[in-house]
Tab-separated table of C-alpha atoms in Angstrom:
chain	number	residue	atom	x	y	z
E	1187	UNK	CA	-20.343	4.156	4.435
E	1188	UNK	CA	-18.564	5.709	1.947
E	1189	UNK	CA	-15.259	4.103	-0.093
E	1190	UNK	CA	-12.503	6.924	-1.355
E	1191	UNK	CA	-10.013	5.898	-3.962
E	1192	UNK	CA	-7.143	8.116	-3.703
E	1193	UNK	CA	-4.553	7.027	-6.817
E	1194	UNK	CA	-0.831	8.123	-7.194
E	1195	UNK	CA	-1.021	11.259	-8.485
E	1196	UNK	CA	-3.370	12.504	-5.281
E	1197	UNK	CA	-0.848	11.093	-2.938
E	1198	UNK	CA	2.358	11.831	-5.123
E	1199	UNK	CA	3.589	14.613	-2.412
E	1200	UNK	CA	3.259	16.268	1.169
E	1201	UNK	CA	0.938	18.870	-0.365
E	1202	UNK	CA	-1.585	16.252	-1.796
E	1203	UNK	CA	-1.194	14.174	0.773
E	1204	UNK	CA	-2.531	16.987	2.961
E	1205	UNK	CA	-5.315	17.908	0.426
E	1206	UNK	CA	-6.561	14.417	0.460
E	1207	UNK	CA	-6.477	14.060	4.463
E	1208	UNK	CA	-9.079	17.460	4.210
E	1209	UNK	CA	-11.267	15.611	1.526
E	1210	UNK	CA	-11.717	12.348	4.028
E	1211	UNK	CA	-11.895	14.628	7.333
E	1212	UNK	CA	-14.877	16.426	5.360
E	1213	UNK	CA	-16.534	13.122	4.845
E	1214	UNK	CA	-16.454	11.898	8.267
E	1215	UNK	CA	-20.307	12.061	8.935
E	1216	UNK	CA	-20.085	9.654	5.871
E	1217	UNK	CA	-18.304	6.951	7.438
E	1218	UNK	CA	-15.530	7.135	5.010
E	1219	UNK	CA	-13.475	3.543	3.881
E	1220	UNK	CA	-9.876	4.834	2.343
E	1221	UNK	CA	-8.004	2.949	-0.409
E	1222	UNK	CA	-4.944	3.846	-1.924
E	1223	UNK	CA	-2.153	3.723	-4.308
E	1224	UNK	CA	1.424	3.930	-4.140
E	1225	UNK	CA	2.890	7.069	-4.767
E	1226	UNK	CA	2.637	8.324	-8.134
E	1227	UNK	CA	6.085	6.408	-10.035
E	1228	UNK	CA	6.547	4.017	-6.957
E	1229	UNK	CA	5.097	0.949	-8.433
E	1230	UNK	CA	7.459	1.064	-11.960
E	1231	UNK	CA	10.492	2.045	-9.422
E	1232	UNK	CA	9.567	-1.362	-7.493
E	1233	UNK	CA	9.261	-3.651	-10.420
E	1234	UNK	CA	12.931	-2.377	-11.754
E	1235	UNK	CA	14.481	-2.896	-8.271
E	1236	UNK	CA	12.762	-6.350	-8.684
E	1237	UNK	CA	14.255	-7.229	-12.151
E	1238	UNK	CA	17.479	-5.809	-11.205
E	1239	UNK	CA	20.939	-8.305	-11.850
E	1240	UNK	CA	23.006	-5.407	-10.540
E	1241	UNK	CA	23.431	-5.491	-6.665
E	1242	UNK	CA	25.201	-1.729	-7.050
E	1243	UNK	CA	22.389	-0.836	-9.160
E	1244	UNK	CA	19.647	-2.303	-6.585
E	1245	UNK	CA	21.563	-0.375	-3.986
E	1246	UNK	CA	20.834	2.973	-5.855
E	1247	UNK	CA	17.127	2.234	-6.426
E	1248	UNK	CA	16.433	1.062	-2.976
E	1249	UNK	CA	17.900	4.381	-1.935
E	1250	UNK	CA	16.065	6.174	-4.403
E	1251	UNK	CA	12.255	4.541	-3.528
E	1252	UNK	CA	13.115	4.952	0.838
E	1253	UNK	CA	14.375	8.896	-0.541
E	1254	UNK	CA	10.978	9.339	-2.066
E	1255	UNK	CA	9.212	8.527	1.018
E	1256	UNK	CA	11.442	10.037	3.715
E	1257	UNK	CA	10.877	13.647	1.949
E	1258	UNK	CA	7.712	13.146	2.457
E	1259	UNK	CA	7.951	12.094	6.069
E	1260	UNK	CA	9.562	15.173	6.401
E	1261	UNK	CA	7.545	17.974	5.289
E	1262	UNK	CA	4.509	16.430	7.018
E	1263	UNK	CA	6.577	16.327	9.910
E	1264	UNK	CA	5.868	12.634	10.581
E	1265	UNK	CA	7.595	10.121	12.111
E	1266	UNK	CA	10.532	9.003	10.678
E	1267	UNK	CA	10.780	5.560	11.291
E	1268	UNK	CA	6.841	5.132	10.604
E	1269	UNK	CA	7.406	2.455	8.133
E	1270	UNK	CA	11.122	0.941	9.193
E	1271	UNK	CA	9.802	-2.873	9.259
E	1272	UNK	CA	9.071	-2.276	5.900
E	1273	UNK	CA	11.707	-0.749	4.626
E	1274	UNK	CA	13.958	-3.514	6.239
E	1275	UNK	CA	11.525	-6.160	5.170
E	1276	UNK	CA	11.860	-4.740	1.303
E	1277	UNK	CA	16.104	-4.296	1.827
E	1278	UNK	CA	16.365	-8.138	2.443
E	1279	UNK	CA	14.262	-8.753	-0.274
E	1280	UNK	CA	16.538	-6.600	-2.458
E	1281	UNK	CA	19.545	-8.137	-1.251
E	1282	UNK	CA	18.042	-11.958	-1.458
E	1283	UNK	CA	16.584	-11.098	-4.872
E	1284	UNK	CA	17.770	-13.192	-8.152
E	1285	UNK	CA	15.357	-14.117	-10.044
E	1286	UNK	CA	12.498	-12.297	-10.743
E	1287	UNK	CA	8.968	-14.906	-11.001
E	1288	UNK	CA	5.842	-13.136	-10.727
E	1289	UNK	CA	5.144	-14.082	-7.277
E	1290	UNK	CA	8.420	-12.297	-6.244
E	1291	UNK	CA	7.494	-9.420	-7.875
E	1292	UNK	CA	3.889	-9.007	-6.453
E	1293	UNK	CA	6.095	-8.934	-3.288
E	1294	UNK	CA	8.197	-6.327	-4.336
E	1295	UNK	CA	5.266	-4.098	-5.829
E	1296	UNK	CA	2.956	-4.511	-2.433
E	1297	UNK	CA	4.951	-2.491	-0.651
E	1298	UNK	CA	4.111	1.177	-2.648
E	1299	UNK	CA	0.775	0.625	-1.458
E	1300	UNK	CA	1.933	-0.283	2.122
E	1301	UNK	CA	3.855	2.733	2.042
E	1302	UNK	CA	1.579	5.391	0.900
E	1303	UNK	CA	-1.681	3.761	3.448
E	1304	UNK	CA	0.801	4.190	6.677
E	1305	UNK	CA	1.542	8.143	5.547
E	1306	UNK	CA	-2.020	8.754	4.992
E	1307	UNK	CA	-3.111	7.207	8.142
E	1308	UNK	CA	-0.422	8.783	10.025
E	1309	UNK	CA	-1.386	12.601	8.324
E	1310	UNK	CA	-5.171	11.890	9.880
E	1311	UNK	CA	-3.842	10.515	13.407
E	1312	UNK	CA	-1.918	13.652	13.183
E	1313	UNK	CA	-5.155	16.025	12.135
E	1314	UNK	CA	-7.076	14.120	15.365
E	1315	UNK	CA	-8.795	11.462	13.318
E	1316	UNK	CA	-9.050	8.167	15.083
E	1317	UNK	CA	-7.841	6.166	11.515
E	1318	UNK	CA	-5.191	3.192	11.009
E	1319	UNK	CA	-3.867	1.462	8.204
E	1320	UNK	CA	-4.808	-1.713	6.615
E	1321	UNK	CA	-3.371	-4.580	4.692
E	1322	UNK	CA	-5.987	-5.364	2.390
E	1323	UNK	CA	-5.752	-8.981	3.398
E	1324	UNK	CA	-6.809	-7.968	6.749
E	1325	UNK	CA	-10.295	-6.762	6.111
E	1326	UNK	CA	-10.581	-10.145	3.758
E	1327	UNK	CA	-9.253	-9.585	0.175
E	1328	UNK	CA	-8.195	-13.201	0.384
E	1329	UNK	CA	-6.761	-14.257	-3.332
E	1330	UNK	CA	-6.353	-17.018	-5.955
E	1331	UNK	CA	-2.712	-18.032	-6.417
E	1332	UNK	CA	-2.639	-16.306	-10.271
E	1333	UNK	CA	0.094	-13.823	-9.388
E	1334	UNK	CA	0.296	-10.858	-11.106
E	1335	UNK	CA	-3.528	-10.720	-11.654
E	1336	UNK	CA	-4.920	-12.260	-8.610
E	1337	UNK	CA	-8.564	-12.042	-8.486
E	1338	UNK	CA	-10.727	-12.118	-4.479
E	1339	UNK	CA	-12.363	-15.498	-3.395
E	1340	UNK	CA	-16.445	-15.383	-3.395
E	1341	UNK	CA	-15.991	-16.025	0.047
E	1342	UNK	CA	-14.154	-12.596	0.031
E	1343	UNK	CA	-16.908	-9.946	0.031
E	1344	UNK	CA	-18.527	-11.541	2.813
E	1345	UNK	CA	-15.194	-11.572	4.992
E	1346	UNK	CA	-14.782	-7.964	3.760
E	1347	UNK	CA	-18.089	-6.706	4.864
E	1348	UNK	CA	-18.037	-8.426	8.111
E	1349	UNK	CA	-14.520	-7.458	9.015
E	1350	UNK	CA	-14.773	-3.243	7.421
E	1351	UNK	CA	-18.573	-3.391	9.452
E	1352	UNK	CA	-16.371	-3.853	13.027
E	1353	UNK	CA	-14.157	-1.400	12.453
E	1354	UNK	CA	-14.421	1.401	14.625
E	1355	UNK	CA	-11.191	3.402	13.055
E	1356	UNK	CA	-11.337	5.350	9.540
E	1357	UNK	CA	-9.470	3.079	7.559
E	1358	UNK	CA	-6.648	3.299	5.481
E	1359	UNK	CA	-6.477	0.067	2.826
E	1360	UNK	CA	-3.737	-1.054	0.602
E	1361	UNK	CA	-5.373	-0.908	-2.797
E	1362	UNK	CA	-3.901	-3.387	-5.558
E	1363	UNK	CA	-2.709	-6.146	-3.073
E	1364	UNK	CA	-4.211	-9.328	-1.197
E	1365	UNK	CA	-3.145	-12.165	0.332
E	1366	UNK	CA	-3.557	-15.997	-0.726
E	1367	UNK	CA	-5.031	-18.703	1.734
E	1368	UNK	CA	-1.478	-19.680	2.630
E	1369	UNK	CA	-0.696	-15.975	3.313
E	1370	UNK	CA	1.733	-15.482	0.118
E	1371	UNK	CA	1.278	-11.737	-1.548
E	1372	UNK	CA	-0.646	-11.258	-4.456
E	1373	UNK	CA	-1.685	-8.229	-6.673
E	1374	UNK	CA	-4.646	-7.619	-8.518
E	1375	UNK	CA	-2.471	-6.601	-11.990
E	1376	UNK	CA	-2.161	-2.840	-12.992
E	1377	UNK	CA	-4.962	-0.728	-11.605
E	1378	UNK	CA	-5.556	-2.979	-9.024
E	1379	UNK	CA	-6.553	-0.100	-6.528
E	1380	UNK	CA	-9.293	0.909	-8.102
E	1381	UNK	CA	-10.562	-2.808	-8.713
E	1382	UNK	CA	-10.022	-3.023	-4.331
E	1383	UNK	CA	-12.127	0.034	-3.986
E	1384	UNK	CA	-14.581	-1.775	-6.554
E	1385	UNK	CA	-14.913	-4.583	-4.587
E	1386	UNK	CA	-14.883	-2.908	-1.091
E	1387	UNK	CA	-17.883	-1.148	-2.974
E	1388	UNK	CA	-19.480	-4.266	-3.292
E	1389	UNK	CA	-18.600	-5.701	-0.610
């Protein structure tokens, strides 16, 4: 097996998106395990709509982040409602939002990641590659509660082997993001993705 960290920057448009689908097709015989980031200004655009006090101004960033990621959509001629649960999912949070605690916010900032795994996976279903994308809580990145900078369980790199050693897709992971015991979202604190791929490594 081999684990690819893809960060912003190499999924920040349709063009890299497409280079980086060639780089993981060219490593199939490899077994390749995919993590990435959010698209390259996505997380900073997240944590503003989070601290937000302006519902007009929340509007306008909401609109801006789904804008980002329907262009995209578009010039890889993908599905456009391949992430609509999320997008409603993150427009109730937007509209519920008040205050801004740290575990709200690691809500808010999970979903670049969620975002940017669905278009990759979708770009390789699209070039014939049997791939899907991942949660990182569901191949085991199982947290402490310290939100904002979350760190895995020991019991976690056992989980992850196990559950990434099934798989029988090329998968596409959320980097920066896990899950606690009681299923609340967690991140692993700025450069989190590469820490995921670091621990899938392990793993």
């Amino acid at each position: 097996m081999r684990v690819m960290k893809f960060g912003g920057t190499s999924v920040g448009n349709a063009e890299r998106i497409k280079g980086v689908c060639k780089i993981i097709e060219d490593s199939l015989p490899s077994k390749p395990i995919v993590v990435v980031s959010a698209i390259t200004g996505v997380t900073n655009a997240l944590i503003t709509l989070a601290n937000e006090t302006s519902a007009a101004k929340r509007f306008r960033m909401f609109n801006e982040i789904r804008a980002t990621h329907t262009k995209i959509l578009e010039e890889l001629r993908l599905d456009p409602r391949l992430f609509n649960a999320e997008l409603t999912l993150l427009t109730t949070a937007a509209k519920k939002q008040r205050k801004c605690s740290k575990k709200v916010l690691d809500q808010f900032v999970s979903f670049g990641e969620r975002f940017s795994a669905s278009i990759v996976a979708a770009t390789l279903q699209k070039r014939g590659i049997d791939a899907k994308a991942f949660m990182a809580s569901e191949i085991g990145m199982i947290t402490d509660e310290h939100f904002g900078s979350a760190e895995p369980l020991p019991t976690s790199l056992n989980l992850i082997k196990r559950k990434v050693g099934a798989l029988t897709v090329v998968p596409v992971i959320t980097g920066y993001i896990g899950k606690t015991k009681k299923g609340e979202m967690t991140t692993l604190g700025r450069g989190g993705s590469d820490y995921t791929a670091a621990i899938i490594g392990a793993a």
